[in-house]
Amino acid sequence: MSRYSAAEIEPKWQKAWDEAQVFRAERSKDKPKYYVLEMFPYPSGRIHIGHVRNYTMGDVIARYKIATGHNVLHPMGFDAFGMPAENAAMASGGHPKDWTYNNIDTMVGQMKPLGFGLDWSRMFATCDPEYYGQQQALFLDFLEKGLVYRKNAVVNWDPVDMTVLANEQVIDGKGWRSGAEVERRELTQWFFRISDYSEELLDALDSLDNWPAKVKLMQANWIGKSRGLQFSFGLVDGPEGHDRVEVYTTRPDTLMGASFIGISPDHPLAKLLERENPEVAEFCKMARQGGTTEEALEKAEKLGFDTGLKCRHPFDTAWELPVYIANFILMDYGTGAIFGVPAHDQRDFDFATKYGLPVISTFVPASGDHTLPEDGGAAFVPPKTETVRWTKPFNWDEMATGEQAINAAIEFCEKNGVGQGVTKFRLRDWGLSRQRYWGCPIPVVHCDACGVVPEKKENLPIELPYDEGGKPIDFSIPGNPLDRHPTWRDAPCPACGKPARRETDTMDTFVDSSWYFARFTAPHADTPTDMAEAEYWMNVDQYIGGIEHAILHLLYSRFFARAMHICGHLPEKSKEPFDALFTQGMVTHEMYAGAVTTKEAGTRYDKDEGEVIAAGRETRSKYYYPEEVVRFEFNGKPKALIAKAVEKAFPEGKPDNATLNEFWETERRKKRKVGEEDISLDVFPSAKMSKSKNNVVDPVQIIDQYGADTARWFVLSDSPPERDVEWTAAGAEAAAKHLARVHRIVSDIATGQDGPQAGDEQLLREMHKTIQDVTNGVDSFGFNAAIAKLYAFTNTLAKSKAGTEAKKQAARALAQLMAPMTPHLAEECWQMLGGEGLIAQAPWPVADEHMLVDDTVTLPIQINGKRRAEIEVPKDMDKAEVEKIALAQDAVIRVLDGAQPKKVIVVPGRIVNVVI
RNA sequence: GCCCAAGUGGCGGAAUGGUAGACGCAGGGGAUUCAAAAUCCCCCGGUAGCAAUACCGUGCGAGUUCGAGUCUCGCCUUGGGCACCA
């Protein structure tokens, strides 16, 4: 008997798979193809447990599909452009390219030992010039087809660092490095015309039968189709060229409740007033402060500026409404102008209250008490489907739903020439320009004579410069190094040949990830795709990734697939590139944060508390990795300390929690110098593992200690894959023990003598049930439930007194069912049991239907829905007979106490319910 | 603020509208051992009870149903997304 040693068997079988080229994907007519893809990783430096979970799920599917006779494509690559590489260069010198490729090497080195069935020959990184050159070719094709254009759009501008900030670099409206108030500033940028496809992207969601409903719902809400009315308010004595204000509203039915007109600070009228009136200019400047995110705009205090201008109400020209410039109105959506109805919109209500504007109700609840908003009640905002009583309708019944009223209002307004019914979408065009170095350069040239000229395809790829005039690029200077590069910008105009300037914006990294799945079908083709390969391998049969990508990445990819089809790079069938989608939950972990002093504390004396040193102290937060901290609980509260400091203070070993707590309290009160870290840390609840929060768990330790199969088994067991999982280290050992047990049991069976041969049939029945359950589990992503069945079957097998042949048969089935999850151990077991060839290439076991049905069933007997007894009856016994037996049960007789039951419900094979 | 989810023992979780808690972890007891590791066996939601058993129990409050963890409505809490994190 041999002992289970992952360290010995895992490399051995990985080599065997390599030699047999089990995972090499080649086109073939003999088998149906199957393309399984997991969202590729960002090369952050180390793989984390979330990656292991993601790729193990994909690998289970891939191996299972190979076993069921499919020709499988299962590739891997890296989403390698992005800000962390530049941030690393900024923080510690070095070059984003070196940082990225080093990280990729490390991560591949960490992934290979996990034994994933990947076709590594297809690997690429999006920062490979070979890849991004083809992306530039795609861009040029899109440009030719009118799918890309330039327009102005706002960015977060840091006025101190003189640079554009990403949303995550704006913290509480301030720049992350400079601390300066961020401004919204307009720049000319490149856009994809995704909004032209709003209707189609929305409608096509219905065809995605194997996508989670919640993802489709989120996308539908994001696209946001709405029907409303576009019309204008006449402006009383407006400035030159402005005789009216065009508005769009989804609630034209509330027009009689309008009390003001609001325009965006970026509205042409506001801009005109801004030039003439310093007060307006000051307000607009203030309104443009803060980040550009929808969240920031929604949460910001609602402020307005009364322009003094008045608009006429379309239905009553004597009725004049004031025109406000308001900071919560977006120029991008609708017409950049709205009319406010305080009675039926909370935001408008708050605004009206603040500026003393009238509140006019147009409808009230259908019944019941109601305090009108104008009489001190709250804004009344029922769902559009609710029937309400109209007090100011214009051509519909007094009792009607919002929906009915909206339609009637649009019809009425159209008939009376007041406006037009318009369908609008919330989806905006996709801005792809980034004022950054580490991304795919946009392949156009700006020529004084010819304007914006596309680069010639034969000049692609336009590569990123590595140096700056022989010197390494200095990333510590804020701003875009491409913009200030001495020579890279110089390029002859592709049209006239005169000296011109390259575009220095690079592409959003979402572009990189919007077509990589197509590139995997022909990763080294000298066009973006090879149609023969794309025709064969597309679509992705099963796509697996995090729920956090439910909207943007998936929507952008759907758009790209359409655009690529238009340009002849993908077949018609690939307009929806992902046939089935599975969104796995995230791996979360609690976070440990401490303070680093940025301004030293003063000292203040308090007569009760004595010396208080925190006064005047300023800090920034620093997050620590789980392995850097000592975590403990005191009085039920989690606390943490920096591990190194604990080791130093208690060299003899980790003390008890009370001592740690005392240490924590003492350290917390210490005065710190600038730059010094606090030793006592706070523990924050679990959140998505992210690089910036340092709460990533490194699986390498687990692999080193227990082996890949344990890590794989562990991430699949316990939690359902679609749910978030809180990572805890306990349990890895249990998984390892179980695998060792399987090895031991199989080894005993393989070498054992014939036993008593009792219960062969029972064991084989269990085997067939397990085959059935595990197969269903794998098919439906119920990996945790499948694993529970495998645990149960292992117990059955261990206890079975069956003969050696039956046991060997059962053990072979166990190995095969485990093979997608723990492939190395399965191969080893397969070999011990005398299985033919590699288990990785053996056909999947099939359950025998006849072995799945039992002759008798156990039926619970309920009385009024409460279980009181149970009976064992033949499975096809008729209802009357079952009822008779049920009513004869002691418990039933006792509760009935001579009375007749009102009703007896018999669900064959399920349950009996006696109603009394 | 808006959109989308999730909430079940000490913990991770199982359960086509049909016996709530499968399977695993932690814990307790025992066997084996000079001892330990490893392994094997048993117990394990709460309250009451020697026990049989009874009552309560799937975030909270209603509802539909013979029957609700599962369906509907309202709330609470947590997580994700909100267009320049990827």
mmCIF file of N, CA, C and O (backbone and C1' of nucleotides) in Angstrom, chain A residues 79 82-83 166-168 189 221-222 293-295 299 426 428 434-436 688 719 724 734 741 784 788 791 799 905 910 913, chain B residues 1 3-5 7 12-14 16 18-19 22-25 39-41 54-56 66-67 79-86:
data_model
loop_
_atom_site.group_PDB
_atom_site.id
_atom_site.type_symbol
_atom_site.label_atom_id
_atom_site.label_comp_id
_atom_site.label_asym_id
_atom_site.label_seq_id
_atom_site.Cartn_x
_atom_site.Cartn_y
_atom_site.Cartn_z
ATOM 1 N N ASP A 79 -5.235 39.983 -19.203
ATOM 2 C CA ASP A 79 -5.788 41.303 -19.481
ATOM 3 C C ASP A 79 -4.780 42.304 -18.933
ATOM 4 O O ASP A 79 -4.898 42.757 -17.797
ATOM 5 N N GLY A 82 -3.431 48.492 -18.036
ATOM 6 C CA GLY A 82 -4.230 49.064 -16.954
ATOM 7 C C GLY A 82 -3.408 49.843 -15.956
ATOM 8 O O GLY A 82 -2.169 49.836 -15.992
ATOM 9 N N MET A 83 -4.093 50.505 -15.085
ATOM 10 C CA MET A 83 -3.466 51.460 -14.181
ATOM 11 C C MET A 83 -2.502 50.889 -13.151
ATOM 12 O O MET A 83 -1.507 51.547 -12.845
ATOM 13 N N ALA A 166 -8.786 58.759 -12.773
ATOM 14 C CA ALA A 166 -9.815 57.728 -12.866
ATOM 15 C C ALA A 166 -10.783 57.922 -11.707
ATOM 16 O O ALA A 166 -10.429 58.536 -10.696
ATOM 17 N N ASN A 167 -11.990 57.370 -11.870
ATOM 18 C CA ASN A 167 -12.975 57.536 -10.795
ATOM 19 C C ASN A 167 -12.457 57.041 -9.460
ATOM 20 O O ASN A 167 -12.736 57.617 -8.418
ATOM 21 N N GLU A 168 -11.717 55.916 -9.487
ATOM 22 C CA GLU A 168 -11.252 55.378 -8.213
ATOM 23 C C GLU A 168 -10.139 56.222 -7.592
ATOM 24 O O GLU A 168 -9.799 56.019 -6.438
ATOM 25 N N GLN A 189 -12.697 63.553 -27.046
ATOM 26 C CA GLN A 189 -12.324 62.159 -26.839
ATOM 27 C C GLN A 189 -12.982 61.253 -27.876
ATOM 28 O O GLN A 189 -13.935 61.635 -28.532
ATOM 29 N N ASN A 221 -31.850 47.253 -17.500
ATOM 30 C CA ASN A 221 -31.975 48.503 -16.745
ATOM 31 C C ASN A 221 -30.889 49.503 -17.125
ATOM 32 O O ASN A 221 -31.109 50.702 -17.118
ATOM 33 N N TRP A 222 -29.722 48.960 -17.433
ATOM 34 C CA TRP A 222 -28.603 49.817 -17.808
ATOM 35 C C TRP A 222 -28.886 50.496 -19.148
ATOM 36 O O TRP A 222 -28.646 51.692 -19.315
ATOM 37 N N THR A 293 -18.771 60.602 -11.465
ATOM 38 C CA THR A 293 -19.614 59.404 -11.395
ATOM 39 C C THR A 293 -21.062 59.786 -11.110
ATOM 40 O O THR A 293 -21.358 60.804 -10.488
ATOM 41 N N GLU A 294 -21.935 58.915 -11.595
ATOM 42 C CA GLU A 294 -23.357 59.119 -11.375
ATOM 43 C C GLU A 294 -23.648 59.170 -9.870
ATOM 44 O O GLU A 294 -24.453 59.953 -9.402
ATOM 45 N N GLU A 295 -22.953 58.305 -9.159
ATOM 46 C CA GLU A 295 -23.135 58.246 -7.713
ATOM 47 C C GLU A 295 -22.794 59.585 -7.062
ATOM 48 O O GLU A 295 -23.550 60.104 -6.238
ATOM 49 N N LYS A 299 -25.510 61.957 -5.107
ATOM 50 C CA LYS A 299 -25.390 62.159 -3.668
ATOM 51 C C LYS A 299 -25.035 63.592 -3.285
ATOM 52 O O LYS A 299 -25.221 63.981 -2.153
ATOM 53 N N ARG A 426 -30.998 55.151 -21.865
ATOM 54 C CA ARG A 426 -30.069 55.664 -20.869
ATOM 55 C C ARG A 426 -28.626 55.410 -21.299
ATOM 56 O O ARG A 426 -27.707 56.133 -20.924
ATOM 57 N N ARG A 428 -25.217 55.403 -22.847
ATOM 58 C CA ARG A 428 -24.464 56.447 -23.536
ATOM 59 C C ARG A 428 -23.391 55.807 -24.406
ATOM 60 O O ARG A 428 -23.030 54.647 -24.213
ATOM 61 N N ARG A 434 -8.225 57.290 -23.103
ATOM 62 C CA ARG A 434 -7.615 57.384 -21.779
ATOM 63 C C ARG A 434 -6.332 58.183 -21.942
ATOM 64 O O ARG A 434 -5.543 57.887 -22.842
ATOM 65 N N GLN A 435 -6.114 59.126 -21.037
ATOM 66 C CA GLN A 435 -4.918 59.957 -21.142
ATOM 67 C C GLN A 435 -3.811 59.299 -20.331
ATOM 68 O O GLN A 435 -3.342 59.818 -19.334
ATOM 69 N N ARG A 436 -3.443 58.071 -20.749
ATOM 70 C CA ARG A 436 -2.481 57.270 -20.002
ATOM 71 C C ARG A 436 -1.508 56.557 -20.941
ATOM 72 O O ARG A 436 -1.787 56.377 -22.116
ATOM 73 N N LYS A 688 -15.143 42.349 -1.490
ATOM 74 C CA LYS A 688 -14.471 41.815 -2.655
ATOM 75 C C LYS A 688 -12.965 41.930 -2.480
ATOM 76 O O LYS A 688 -12.458 42.992 -2.141
ATOM 77 N N SER A 719 -19.297 26.041 -0.612
ATOM 78 C CA SER A 719 -20.184 27.105 -1.074
ATOM 79 C C SER A 719 -20.708 26.875 -2.473
ATOM 80 O O SER A 719 -19.981 26.400 -3.338
ATOM 81 N N ASP A 724 -21.078 34.459 -3.056
ATOM 82 C CA ASP A 724 -19.808 34.941 -2.529
ATOM 83 C C ASP A 724 -19.342 33.983 -1.454
ATOM 84 O O ASP A 724 -20.139 33.394 -0.757
ATOM 85 N N ALA A 734 -9.227 19.498 5.966
ATOM 86 C CA ALA A 734 -10.259 18.471 5.854
ATOM 87 C C ALA A 734 -10.298 17.914 4.442
ATOM 88 O O ALA A 734 -10.446 16.700 4.238
ATOM 89 N N ARG A 741 -7.903 9.764 2.153
ATOM 90 C CA ARG A 741 -8.776 8.638 2.481
ATOM 91 C C ARG A 741 -9.208 7.905 1.212
ATOM 92 O O ARG A 741 -9.208 6.673 1.146
ATOM 93 N N ASN A 784 -20.827 22.007 -5.383
ATOM 94 C CA ASN A 784 -20.795 21.710 -3.948
ATOM 95 C C ASN A 784 -21.706 20.535 -3.614
ATOM 96 O O ASN A 784 -21.353 19.670 -2.817
ATOM 97 N N ALA A 788 -20.741 16.768 -2.173
ATOM 98 C CA ALA A 788 -21.398 16.141 -1.015
ATOM 99 C C ALA A 788 -21.794 14.706 -1.345
ATOM 100 O O ALA A 788 -21.634 13.798 -0.521
ATOM 101 N N TYR A 791 -18.739 12.556 -1.221
ATOM 102 C CA TYR A 791 -18.395 12.234 0.170
ATOM 103 C C TYR A 791 -19.241 11.054 0.637
ATOM 104 O O TYR A 791 -18.749 10.089 1.209
ATOM 105 N N LYS A 799 -17.539 1.362 3.717
ATOM 106 C CA LYS A 799 -18.227 0.463 4.633
ATOM 107 C C LYS A 799 -18.757 -0.796 3.949
ATOM 108 O O LYS A 799 -19.220 -1.716 4.623
ATOM 109 N N ILE A 905 -54.745 14.435 1.351
ATOM 110 C CA ILE A 905 -54.006 14.680 0.103
ATOM 111 C C ILE A 905 -52.887 13.662 -0.004
ATOM 112 O O ILE A 905 -52.060 13.539 0.897
ATOM 113 N N ARG A 910 -44.428 10.966 -2.739
ATOM 114 C CA ARG A 910 -43.946 12.171 -2.075
ATOM 115 C C ARG A 910 -44.381 12.285 -0.623
ATOM 116 O O ARG A 910 -43.569 12.274 0.289
ATOM 117 N N ASN A 913 -50.890 14.178 3.295
ATOM 118 C CA ASN A 913 -51.273 15.217 4.249
ATOM 119 C C ASN A 913 -52.729 15.022 4.651
ATOM 120 O O ASN A 913 -53.615 15.012 3.806
ATOM 121 P P G B 1 -30.069 56.607 0.266
ATOM 122 O "O5'" G B 1 -30.216 57.181 -1.221
ATOM 123 C "C5'" G B 1 -31.240 58.148 -1.506
ATOM 124 C "C4'" G B 1 -31.116 58.461 -2.962
ATOM 125 C "C3'" G B 1 -31.353 57.274 -3.889
ATOM 126 O "O3'" G B 1 -32.726 57.166 -4.198
ATOM 127 C "C1'" G B 1 -29.334 58.323 -4.483
ATOM 128 P P C B 3 -34.408 51.725 -8.338
ATOM 129 O "O5'" C B 3 -33.455 50.733 -9.145
ATOM 130 C "C5'" C B 3 -33.535 50.627 -10.566
ATOM 131 C "C4'" C B 3 -32.437 49.717 -11.048
ATOM 132 C "C3'" C B 3 -32.397 48.346 -10.395
ATOM 133 O "O3'" C B 3 -33.342 47.459 -10.939
ATOM 134 C "C1'" C B 3 -30.228 49.232 -10.414
ATOM 135 P P C B 4 -33.954 46.276 -10.023
ATOM 136 O "O5'" C B 4 -32.717 45.287 -9.867
ATOM 137 C "C5'" C B 4 -32.216 44.586 -10.997
ATOM 138 C "C4'" C B 4 -31.048 43.743 -10.575
ATOM 139 C "C3'" C B 4 -31.341 42.771 -9.444
ATOM 140 O "O3'" C B 4 -32.021 41.646 -9.936
ATOM 141 C "C1'" C B 4 -29.293 43.858 -9.026
ATOM 142 P P A B 5 -32.853 40.667 -8.989
ATOM 143 O "O5'" A B 5 -31.672 39.735 -8.488
ATOM 144 C "C5'" A B 5 -31.612 39.377 -7.132
ATOM 145 C "C4'" A B 5 -30.222 38.906 -6.842
ATOM 146 C "C3'" A B 5 -30.148 38.189 -5.506
ATOM 147 O "O3'" A B 5 -30.259 36.805 -5.728
ATOM 148 C "C1'" A B 5 -28.660 40.015 -5.499
ATOM 149 P P G B 7 -30.201 33.293 0.578
ATOM 150 O "O5'" G B 7 -29.860 33.981 1.968
ATOM 151 C "C5'" G B 7 -28.686 33.619 2.683
ATOM 152 C "C4'" G B 7 -28.585 34.481 3.925
ATOM 153 C "C3'" G B 7 -29.550 34.074 5.034
ATOM 154 O "O3'" G B 7 -28.906 34.175 6.307
ATOM 155 C "C1'" G B 7 -29.903 36.331 4.439
ATOM 156 P P G B 12 -21.547 30.848 8.117
ATOM 157 O "O5'" G B 12 -20.972 29.820 7.053
ATOM 158 C "C5'" G B 12 -19.721 30.090 6.428
ATOM 159 C "C4'" G B 12 -19.425 29.006 5.431
ATOM 160 C "C3'" G B 12 -20.541 28.679 4.458
ATOM 161 O "O3'" G B 12 -20.631 29.638 3.427
ATOM 162 C "C1'" G B 12 -19.620 26.672 5.278
ATOM 163 P P G B 13 -22.047 29.923 2.743
ATOM 164 O "O5'" G B 13 -22.321 28.549 1.996
ATOM 165 C "C5'" G B 13 -23.630 28.065 1.775
ATOM 166 C "C4'" G B 13 -23.550 26.563 1.763
ATOM 167 C "C3'" G B 13 -24.859 25.868 1.454
ATOM 168 O "O3'" G B 13 -24.908 25.587 0.062
ATOM 169 C "C1'" G B 13 -23.996 25.070 3.491
ATOM 170 P P A B 14 -26.312 25.420 -0.667
ATOM 171 O "O5'" A B 14 -26.834 24.013 -0.136
ATOM 172 C "C5'" A B 14 -26.222 22.820 -0.615
ATOM 173 C "C4'" A B 14 -27.036 21.632 -0.231
ATOM 174 C "C3'" A B 14 -28.489 21.675 -0.680
ATOM 175 O "O3'" A B 14 -28.584 21.267 -2.021
ATOM 176 C "C1'" A B 14 -28.350 20.915 1.548
ATOM 177 P P U B 16 -34.485 21.064 -4.428
ATOM 178 O "O5'" U B 16 -35.883 21.573 -4.959
ATOM 179 C "C5'" U B 16 -36.805 20.639 -5.479
ATOM 180 C "C4'" U B 16 -37.095 20.964 -6.922
ATOM 181 C "C3'" U B 16 -38.448 21.647 -7.122
ATOM 182 O "O3'" U B 16 -38.316 23.075 -7.014
ATOM 183 C "C1'" U B 16 -38.359 19.747 -8.485
ATOM 184 P P G B 18 -41.152 20.836 -2.907
ATOM 185 O "O5'" G B 18 -41.635 19.946 -1.691
ATOM 186 C "C5'" G B 18 -41.587 20.487 -0.384
ATOM 187 C "C4'" G B 18 -42.158 19.480 0.585
ATOM 188 C "C3'" G B 18 -41.657 18.066 0.360
ATOM 189 O "O3'" G B 18 -41.618 17.435 1.626
ATOM 190 C "C1'" G B 18 -43.996 18.132 0.056
ATOM 191 P P U B 19 -40.253 17.479 2.466
ATOM 192 O "O5'" U B 19 -40.662 16.481 3.637
ATOM 193 C "C5'" U B 19 -41.765 16.798 4.487
ATOM 194 C "C4'" U B 19 -41.383 16.417 5.883
ATOM 195 C "C3'" U B 19 -40.082 17.045 6.380
ATOM 196 O "O3'" U B 19 -40.203 17.282 7.768
ATOM 197 C "C1'" U B 19 -39.880 14.723 6.428
ATOM 198 P P A B 22 -28.003 17.117 8.444
ATOM 199 O "O5'" A B 22 -27.631 16.081 7.300
ATOM 200 C "C5'" A B 22 -28.621 15.213 6.774
ATOM 201 C "C4'" A B 22 -28.356 14.954 5.312
ATOM 202 C "C3'" A B 22 -26.891 14.745 4.934
ATOM 203 O "O3'" A B 22 -26.497 13.404 5.144
ATOM 204 C "C1'" A B 22 -27.868 16.275 3.435
ATOM 205 P P C B 23 -25.218 13.038 5.984
ATOM 206 O "O5'" C B 23 -24.063 13.807 5.195
ATOM 207 C "C5'" C B 23 -23.563 13.306 3.954
ATOM 208 C "C4'" C B 23 -22.583 14.282 3.365
ATOM 209 C "C3'" C B 23 -21.522 14.800 4.336
ATOM 210 O "O3'" C B 23 -20.462 13.887 4.512
ATOM 211 C "C1'" C B 23 -22.435 16.621 3.199
ATOM 212 P P G B 24 -19.699 13.824 5.902
ATOM 213 O "O5'" G B 24 -18.917 15.217 5.925
ATOM 214 C "C5'" G B 24 -17.816 15.432 5.048
ATOM 215 C "C4'" G B 24 -17.390 16.864 5.105
ATOM 216 C "C3'" G B 24 -16.882 17.364 6.445
ATOM 217 O "O3'" G B 24 -15.562 16.927 6.707
ATOM 218 C "C1'" G B 24 -18.326 18.967 5.513
ATOM 219 P P C B 25 -15.056 16.822 8.198
ATOM 220 O "O5'" C B 25 -14.979 18.337 8.680
ATOM 221 C "C5'" C B 25 -13.991 19.203 8.130
ATOM 222 C "C4'" C B 25 -14.152 20.585 8.704
ATOM 223 C "C3'" C B 25 -14.002 20.686 10.216
ATOM 224 O "O3'" C B 25 -12.647 20.663 10.608
ATOM 225 C "C1'" C B 25 -15.859 21.945 9.533
ATOM 226 P P U B 39 -6.609 10.728 9.702
ATOM 227 O "O5'" U B 39 -7.115 9.243 9.949
ATOM 228 C "C5'" U B 39 -6.906 8.230 8.963
ATOM 229 C "C4'" U B 39 -7.251 6.887 9.539
ATOM 230 C "C3'" U B 39 -8.694 6.723 9.988
ATOM 231 O "O3'" U B 39 -9.545 6.429 8.904
ATOM 232 C "C1'" U B 39 -7.261 5.882 11.667
ATOM 233 P P C B 40 -11.052 6.978 8.925
ATOM 234 O "O5'" C B 40 -11.761 5.966 9.919
ATOM 235 C "C5'" C B 40 -11.876 4.586 9.583
ATOM 236 C "C4'" C B 40 -12.371 3.823 10.781
ATOM 237 C "C3'" C B 40 -13.666 4.337 11.386
ATOM 238 O "O3'" C B 40 -14.802 3.880 10.677
ATOM 239 C "C1'" C B 40 -12.113 3.958 13.112
ATOM 240 P P C B 41 -16.110 4.813 10.617
ATOM 241 O "O5'" C B 41 -16.767 4.558 12.038
ATOM 242 C "C5'" C B 41 -17.263 3.273 12.395
ATOM 243 C "C4'" C B 41 -17.738 3.293 13.820
ATOM 244 C "C3'" C B 41 -18.735 4.393 14.156
ATOM 245 O "O3'" C B 41 -20.043 4.067 13.754
ATOM 246 C "C1'" C B 41 -17.080 4.300 15.841
ATOM 247 P P A B 54 -44.842 14.209 19.116
ATOM 248 O "O5'" A B 54 -44.992 15.501 20.033
ATOM 249 C "C5'" A B 54 -46.175 15.697 20.799
ATOM 250 C "C4'" A B 54 -45.996 16.897 21.707
ATOM 251 C "C3'" A B 54 -45.664 18.197 20.983
ATOM 252 O "O3'" A B 54 -46.827 18.800 20.465
ATOM 253 C "C1'" A B 54 -44.218 17.927 22.824
ATOM 254 P P C B 55 -46.749 19.619 19.109
ATOM 255 O "O5'" C B 55 -46.044 20.966 19.572
ATOM 256 C "C5'" C B 55 -46.750 21.884 20.409
ATOM 257 C "C4'" C B 55 -45.782 22.893 20.980
ATOM 258 C "C3'" C B 55 -45.022 23.721 19.957
ATOM 259 O "O3'" C B 55 -45.793 24.784 19.445
ATOM 260 C "C1'" C B 55 -43.515 22.950 21.604
ATOM 261 P P C B 56 -45.565 25.258 17.947
ATOM 262 O "O5'" C B 56 -44.152 25.997 18.047
ATOM 263 C "C5'" C B 56 -44.042 27.221 18.773
ATOM 264 C "C4'" C B 56 -42.598 27.645 18.853
ATOM 265 C "C3'" C B 56 -41.882 27.823 17.520
ATOM 266 O "O3'" C B 56 -42.214 29.046 16.896
ATOM 267 C "C1'" C B 56 -40.482 26.640 18.996
ATOM 268 P P C B 66 -56.135 25.240 0.009
ATOM 269 O "O5'" C B 66 -55.413 24.359 1.129
ATOM 270 C "C5'" C B 66 -56.148 23.926 2.275
ATOM 271 C "C4'" C B 66 -55.329 22.892 3.010
ATOM 272 C "C3'" C B 66 -53.876 23.271 3.251
ATOM 273 O "O3'" C B 66 -53.747 24.057 4.422
ATOM 274 C "C1'" C B 66 -53.967 21.090 2.359
ATOM 275 P P G B 67 -52.822 25.287 4.405
ATOM 276 O "O5'" G B 67 -51.382 24.646 4.221
ATOM 277 C "C5'" G B 67 -50.814 23.908 5.308
ATOM 278 C "C4'" G B 67 -49.530 23.259 4.882
ATOM 279 C "C3'" G B 67 -48.481 24.202 4.296
ATOM 280 O "O3'" G B 67 -47.774 24.848 5.331
ATOM 281 C "C1'" G B 67 -48.667 22.284 2.932
ATOM 282 P P G B 79 -21.238 45.349 3.446
ATOM 283 O "O5'" G B 79 -21.307 44.527 2.079
ATOM 284 C "C5'" G B 79 -20.434 43.422 1.860
ATOM 285 C "C4'" G B 79 -20.819 42.722 0.581
ATOM 286 C "C3'" G B 79 -20.677 43.535 -0.689
ATOM 287 O "O3'" G B 79 -19.341 43.600 -1.130
ATOM 288 C "C1'" G B 79 -22.737 42.415 -0.726
ATOM 289 P P G B 80 -18.868 44.825 -2.024
ATOM 290 O "O5'" G B 80 -19.553 44.542 -3.423
ATOM 291 C "C5'" G B 80 -19.082 43.488 -4.246
ATOM 292 C "C4'" G B 80 -19.918 43.397 -5.499
ATOM 293 C "C3'" G B 80 -19.945 44.655 -6.355
ATOM 294 O "O3'" G B 80 -18.792 44.755 -7.159
ATOM 295 C "C1'" G B 80 -22.134 43.841 -6.115
ATOM 296 P P G B 81 -18.228 46.187 -7.564
ATOM 297 O "O5'" G B 81 -19.310 46.697 -8.607
ATOM 298 C "C5'" G B 81 -19.414 46.103 -9.893
ATOM 299 C "C4'" G B 81 -20.553 46.729 -10.645
ATOM 300 C "C3'" G B 81 -20.483 48.242 -10.766
ATOM 301 O "O3'" G B 81 -19.586 48.643 -11.778
ATOM 302 C "C1'" G B 81 -22.660 47.619 -10.149
ATOM 303 P P C B 82 -18.771 49.999 -11.585
ATOM 304 O "O5'" C B 82 -19.900 51.096 -11.738
ATOM 305 C "C5'" C B 82 -20.521 51.316 -13.010
ATOM 306 C "C4'" C B 82 -21.651 52.283 -12.865
ATOM 307 C "C3'" C B 82 -21.276 53.658 -12.344
ATOM 308 O "O3'" C B 82 -20.734 54.441 -13.386
ATOM 309 C "C1'" C B 82 -23.224 52.910 -11.262
ATOM 310 P P A B 83 -19.699 55.578 -13.023
ATOM 311 O "O5'" A B 83 -18.665 55.352 -14.181
ATOM 312 C "C5'" A B 83 -18.168 54.037 -14.459
ATOM 313 C "C4'" A B 83 -18.271 53.773 -15.954
ATOM 314 C "C3'" A B 83 -17.810 54.931 -16.807
ATOM 315 O "O3'" A B 83 -17.056 54.418 -17.895
ATOM 316 C "C1'" A B 83 -19.965 54.248 -17.455
ATOM 317 P P C B 84 -15.858 55.245 -18.479
ATOM 318 O "O5'" C B 84 -14.734 55.259 -17.361
ATOM 319 C "C5'" C B 84 -14.197 54.022 -16.902
ATOM 320 C "C4'" C B 84 -12.965 54.293 -16.081
ATOM 321 C "C3'" C B 84 -13.236 55.138 -14.832
ATOM 322 O "O3'" C B 84 -12.274 54.795 -13.836
ATOM 323 C "C1'" C B 84 -11.722 56.264 -16.206
ATOM 324 P P C B 85 -12.580 53.482 -12.953
ATOM 325 O "O5'" C B 85 -11.374 52.532 -13.347
ATOM 326 C "C5'" C B 85 -10.066 52.743 -12.858
ATOM 327 C "C4'" C B 85 -9.563 51.493 -12.170
ATOM 328 C "C3'" C B 85 -9.556 50.249 -13.038
ATOM 329 O "O3'" C B 85 -8.344 50.181 -13.745
ATOM 330 C "C1'" C B 85 -10.484 49.769 -10.904
ATOM 331 P P A B 86 -8.343 49.738 -15.289
ATOM 332 O "O5'" A B 86 -8.566 48.163 -15.217
ATOM 333 C "C5'" A B 86 -7.550 47.291 -14.742
ATOM 334 C "C4'" A B 86 -8.202 45.982 -14.385
ATOM 335 C "C3'" A B 86 -8.871 45.282 -15.558
ATOM 336 O "O3'" A B 86 -7.967 44.439 -16.237
ATOM 337 C "C1'" A B 86 -10.370 45.406 -13.729
#
